[in-house]
Amino acid sequence: MQPIYLDNNATTKVAPEVLEEMLPVLGEFYGNPSSMHSFGGSVGALVKKARERTAQALGCRPEEIIFTSCGSEGDNTAILSALRANPEKRHMVTTRVEHPAVLSLAKHLETRGIAVTYLGVDASGRLDLDELRASLRKDTAVVSVMYANNETGVVFPIPEIAAMVRERGIAFHTDAVQAVGKIPISLKDMPVDYLVLSGHKLHAPKGVGALYVRRGTPFRPFLIGGHQERGRRAGTENTPGIVALGKAMELAVAGIGDENTRVKALRDRLETGLVAAIPDAIVNGDPASRLPNTTSIAFKYVEGEAILLLLDTFGICASSGSACTSGSLEPSHVLRAMGVPFTFAHGSIRFSLSRYTTDAEIDTVLREMPGVIKRLRKMSPFSAATDEKPSCTC
């Protein structure tokens, strides 16, 4: 059975074009890009090309790109750099709906004496920019706000937020892991100091990412050692991954139109069809500002894990939330922050499409999903016993 893969916010298939460029670097071109000889230099040229492709896709300079191992490394590096560059400042601002790569770091920093302000969101997952403005202090070292939420797909107004933070002379970091390749992003005129992306979210392999650091932004390395990445990230480069990321970025730019037309139309058809066919189903998140590939739908009185298990029997792959927290039985921290009632939050499923998603795959989900929910509700002790009021904020 071929899987119907609708879990692309967790990870993506490596694009054939990416694999084609990557394979020779795993075999023939195995030299160290830092070596003085021409064999290593040929690999160094491939790394340079990948850096240029990544920079072009983001609208920045190649020297502003640091290759990393993943999004979490980039997020940790950026936030810790901002704090270390401003040791007299002991406050940071972030949101309650960040990925654990930021949220867990913030909680760790609190144990080290850093004061952290966590911004809330409304029922649609939107930030209150007045609350953000009021949270900024003289001792704020960094503000970290994700570009788009990994569970609901809600896109935050990063250009506006970055400008607000810049006016106060505070460093601004955004985790753009879910946004890059799905919506247009240009750093040319956006006052972002640090931006993070991850290769495996945009059809490159796992184990490679990039951190953008605006020229002139004070920077303190996270990994100390060799001189790689101009002394900003020690460790021999993951050259196959870097070459793959460069190609994936090029493809992402070329496919941004398809992502926001055909893929978005597939997402909308899936979402509209499920909500129409299944009673007590609601869409989580702001419908006016979301990633084109993502929908989070809550089904009342059923457990998300049970839905996923039954969907798996049809070869359908989705998620009950972030793959990084799906092992927990607790409702998603994102949905809790939005005030989604428990009876809905527990039954929330994230479908995340990609350029490889087809009409036939969406047809299959629309055909099988109503039966899955109906079957589970028959077994639910709550489905006919109570009727939770939608005003509950859990």
mmCIF file with all atom_site columns, N, CA, C and O in Angstrom, residues 3 17 68 101 113 116 149 189 213 240 265 299 309 312 323-324 342 351 377 382:
data_model
loop_
_atom_site.group_PDB
_atom_site.id
_atom_site.type_symbol
_atom_site.label_atom_id
_atom_site.label_alt_id
_atom_site.label_comp_id
_atom_site.label_asym_id
_atom_site.label_entity_id
_atom_site.label_seq_id
_atom_site.pdbx_PDB_ins_code
_atom_site.Cartn_x
_atom_site.Cartn_y
_atom_site.Cartn_z
_atom_site.occupancy
_atom_site.B_iso_or_equiv
_atom_site.pdbx_formal_charge
_atom_site.auth_seq_id
_atom_site.auth_comp_id
_atom_site.auth_asym_id
_atom_site.auth_atom_id
_atom_site.pdbx_PDB_model_num
ATOM 1  N N  . PRO A 1 3   ? 1.690   4.873  0.885  1.00 0.00 ? 3   PRO A N  1
ATOM 2  C CA . PRO A 1 3   ? 1.153   5.785  1.904  1.00 0.00 ? 3   PRO A CA 1
ATOM 3  C C  . PRO A 1 3   ? 0.601   7.060  1.282  1.00 0.00 ? 3   PRO A C  1
ATOM 4  O O  . PRO A 1 3   ? 1.111   7.545  0.267  1.00 0.00 ? 3   PRO A O  1
ATOM 5  N N  . GLU A 1 17  ? 15.184  15.677 -7.556 1.00 0.00 ? 17  GLU A N  1
ATOM 6  C CA . GLU A 1 17  ? 16.225  16.590 -8.057 1.00 0.00 ? 17  GLU A CA 1
ATOM 7  C C  . GLU A 1 17  ? 17.276  16.858 -6.979 1.00 0.00 ? 17  GLU A C  1
ATOM 8  O O  . GLU A 1 17  ? 18.464  17.038 -7.269 1.00 0.00 ? 17  GLU A O  1
ATOM 9  N N  . THR A 1 68  ? 23.754  24.788 9.539  1.00 0.00 ? 68  THR A N  1
ATOM 10 C CA . THR A 1 68  ? 23.642  24.125 10.838 1.00 0.00 ? 68  THR A CA 1
ATOM 11 C C  . THR A 1 68  ? 23.187  22.676 10.628 1.00 0.00 ? 68  THR A C  1
ATOM 12 O O  . THR A 1 68  ? 23.087  22.215 9.483  1.00 0.00 ? 68  THR A O  1
ATOM 13 N N  . ALA A 1 101 ? 11.651  23.750 20.445 1.00 0.00 ? 101 ALA A N  1
ATOM 14 C CA . ALA A 1 101 ? 13.035  24.200 20.251 1.00 0.00 ? 101 ALA A CA 1
ATOM 15 C C  . ALA A 1 101 ? 13.265  25.566 20.878 1.00 0.00 ? 101 ALA A C  1
ATOM 16 O O  . ALA A 1 101 ? 14.373  25.877 21.319 1.00 0.00 ? 101 ALA A O  1
ATOM 17 N N  . GLY A 1 113 ? 18.230  32.330 35.493 1.00 0.00 ? 113 GLY A N  1
ATOM 18 C CA . GLY A 1 113 ? 18.083  33.721 35.885 1.00 0.00 ? 113 GLY A CA 1
ATOM 19 C C  . GLY A 1 113 ? 17.590  34.664 34.807 1.00 0.00 ? 113 GLY A C  1
ATOM 20 O O  . GLY A 1 113 ? 17.570  35.889 35.019 1.00 0.00 ? 113 GLY A O  1
ATOM 21 N N  . VAL A 1 116 ? 11.497  35.656 31.455 1.00 0.00 ? 116 VAL A N  1
ATOM 22 C CA . VAL A 1 116 ? 10.874  35.410 30.155 1.00 0.00 ? 116 VAL A CA 1
ATOM 23 C C  . VAL A 1 116 ? 9.411   35.825 30.198 1.00 0.00 ? 116 VAL A C  1
ATOM 24 O O  . VAL A 1 116 ? 8.677   35.451 31.126 1.00 0.00 ? 116 VAL A O  1
ATOM 25 N N  . ASN A 1 149 ? 2.986   28.908 12.722 1.00 0.00 ? 149 ASN A N  1
ATOM 26 C CA . ASN A 1 149 ? 2.854   27.847 13.713 1.00 0.00 ? 149 ASN A CA 1
ATOM 27 C C  . ASN A 1 149 ? 2.851   26.473 13.054 1.00 0.00 ? 149 ASN A C  1
ATOM 28 O O  . ASN A 1 149 ? 2.145   26.255 12.067 1.00 0.00 ? 149 ASN A O  1
ATOM 29 N N  . ASP A 1 189 ? 14.349  43.682 2.978  1.00 0.00 ? 189 ASP A N  1
ATOM 30 C CA . ASP A 1 189 ? 13.826  44.879 3.630  1.00 0.00 ? 189 ASP A CA 1
ATOM 31 C C  . ASP A 1 189 ? 13.117  44.559 4.938  1.00 0.00 ? 189 ASP A C  1
ATOM 32 O O  . ASP A 1 189 ? 12.329  45.371 5.432  1.00 0.00 ? 189 ASP A O  1
ATOM 33 N N  . VAL A 1 213 ? 21.976  35.340 9.860  1.00 0.00 ? 213 VAL A N  1
ATOM 34 C CA . VAL A 1 213 ? 22.351  36.377 10.830 1.00 0.00 ? 213 VAL A CA 1
ATOM 35 C C  . VAL A 1 213 ? 22.601  37.664 10.049 1.00 0.00 ? 213 VAL A C  1
ATOM 36 O O  . VAL A 1 213 ? 23.531  37.725 9.230  1.00 0.00 ? 213 VAL A O  1
ATOM 37 N N  . PRO A 1 240 ? 27.051  16.780 1.889  1.00 0.00 ? 240 PRO A N  1
ATOM 38 C CA . PRO A 1 240 ? 25.901  16.290 1.104  1.00 0.00 ? 240 PRO A CA 1
ATOM 39 C C  . PRO A 1 240 ? 24.607  17.007 1.498  1.00 0.00 ? 240 PRO A C  1
ATOM 40 O O  . PRO A 1 240 ? 23.798  17.371 0.637  1.00 0.00 ? 240 PRO A O  1
ATOM 41 N N  . ALA A 1 265 ? -5.473  24.884 -2.841 1.00 0.00 ? 265 ALA A N  1
ATOM 42 C CA . ALA A 1 265 ? -6.809  24.448 -3.259 1.00 0.00 ? 265 ALA A CA 1
ATOM 43 C C  . ALA A 1 265 ? -7.096  23.027 -2.764 1.00 0.00 ? 265 ALA A C  1
ATOM 44 O O  . ALA A 1 265 ? -8.230  22.715 -2.352 1.00 0.00 ? 265 ALA A O  1
ATOM 45 N N  . PHE A 1 299 ? -12.090 17.172 16.062 1.00 0.00 ? 299 PHE A N  1
ATOM 46 C CA . PHE A 1 299 ? -13.285 16.336 16.016 1.00 0.00 ? 299 PHE A CA 1
ATOM 47 C C  . PHE A 1 299 ? -13.704 16.044 17.458 1.00 0.00 ? 299 PHE A C  1
ATOM 48 O O  . PHE A 1 299 ? -12.952 15.411 18.218 1.00 0.00 ? 299 PHE A O  1
ATOM 49 N N  . LEU A 1 309 ? -4.556  5.949  14.347 1.00 0.00 ? 309 LEU A N  1
ATOM 50 C CA . LEU A 1 309 ? -4.396  4.495  14.196 1.00 0.00 ? 309 LEU A CA 1
ATOM 51 C C  . LEU A 1 309 ? -5.343  3.945  13.135 1.00 0.00 ? 309 LEU A C  1
ATOM 52 O O  . LEU A 1 309 ? -4.959  3.090  12.322 1.00 0.00 ? 309 LEU A O  1
ATOM 53 N N  . ASP A 1 312 ? -4.294  5.010  9.714  1.00 0.00 ? 312 ASP A N  1
ATOM 54 C CA . ASP A 1 312 ? -3.119  4.246  9.288  1.00 0.00 ? 312 ASP A CA 1
ATOM 55 C C  . ASP A 1 312 ? -3.515  2.938  8.583  1.00 0.00 ? 312 ASP A C  1
ATOM 56 O O  . ASP A 1 312 ? -2.795  2.468  7.705  1.00 0.00 ? 312 ASP A O  1
ATOM 57 N N  . ALA A 1 323 ? 5.094   16.680 15.667 1.00 0.00 ? 323 ALA A N  1
ATOM 58 C CA . ALA A 1 323 ? 5.764   15.385 15.797 1.00 0.00 ? 323 ALA A CA 1
ATOM 59 C C  . ALA A 1 323 ? 6.730   15.382 16.970 1.00 0.00 ? 323 ALA A C  1
ATOM 60 O O  . ALA A 1 323 ? 7.049   14.339 17.526 1.00 0.00 ? 323 ALA A O  1
ATOM 61 N N  . CYS A 1 324 ? 7.167   16.564 17.382 1.00 0.00 ? 324 CYS A N  1
ATOM 62 C CA . CYS A 1 324 ? 8.121   16.661 18.475 1.00 0.00 ? 324 CYS A CA 1
ATOM 63 C C  . CYS A 1 324 ? 7.455   16.514 19.832 1.00 0.00 ? 324 CYS A C  1
ATOM 64 O O  . CYS A 1 324 ? 8.117   16.380 20.850 1.00 0.00 ? 324 CYS A O  1
ATOM 65 N N  . PHE A 1 342 ? -11.280 20.976 25.784 1.00 0.00 ? 342 PHE A N  1
ATOM 66 C CA . PHE A 1 342 ? -10.613 19.681 25.827 1.00 0.00 ? 342 PHE A CA 1
ATOM 67 C C  . PHE A 1 342 ? -11.284 18.650 24.921 1.00 0.00 ? 342 PHE A C  1
ATOM 68 O O  . PHE A 1 342 ? -10.611 17.836 24.301 1.00 0.00 ? 342 PHE A O  1
ATOM 69 N N  . PHE A 1 351 ? -3.396  17.929 9.160  1.00 0.00 ? 351 PHE A N  1
ATOM 70 C CA . PHE A 1 351 ? -3.074  17.452 7.820  1.00 0.00 ? 351 PHE A CA 1
ATOM 71 C C  . PHE A 1 351 ? -2.148  18.489 7.183  1.00 0.00 ? 351 PHE A C  1
ATOM 72 O O  . PHE A 1 351 ? -2.507  19.673 7.109  1.00 0.00 ? 351 PHE A O  1
ATOM 73 N N  . ARG A 1 377 ? -16.743 7.511  17.599 1.00 0.00 ? 377 ARG A N  1
ATOM 74 C CA . ARG A 1 377 ? -17.755 8.153  18.451 1.00 0.00 ? 377 ARG A CA 1
ATOM 75 C C  . ARG A 1 377 ? -18.733 7.130  19.025 1.00 0.00 ? 377 ARG A C  1
ATOM 76 O O  . ARG A 1 377 ? -19.267 7.320  20.120 1.00 0.00 ? 377 ARG A O  1
ATOM 77 N N  . PHE A 1 382 ? -18.332 9.688  25.963 1.00 0.00 ? 382 PHE A N  1
ATOM 78 C CA . PHE A 1 382 ? -18.730 11.080 26.120 1.00 0.00 ? 382 PHE A CA 1
ATOM 79 C C  . PHE A 1 382 ? -19.622 11.589 24.988 1.00 0.00 ? 382 PHE A C  1
ATOM 80 O O  . PHE A 1 382 ? -20.247 12.617 25.110 1.00 0.00 ? 382 PHE A O  1
#
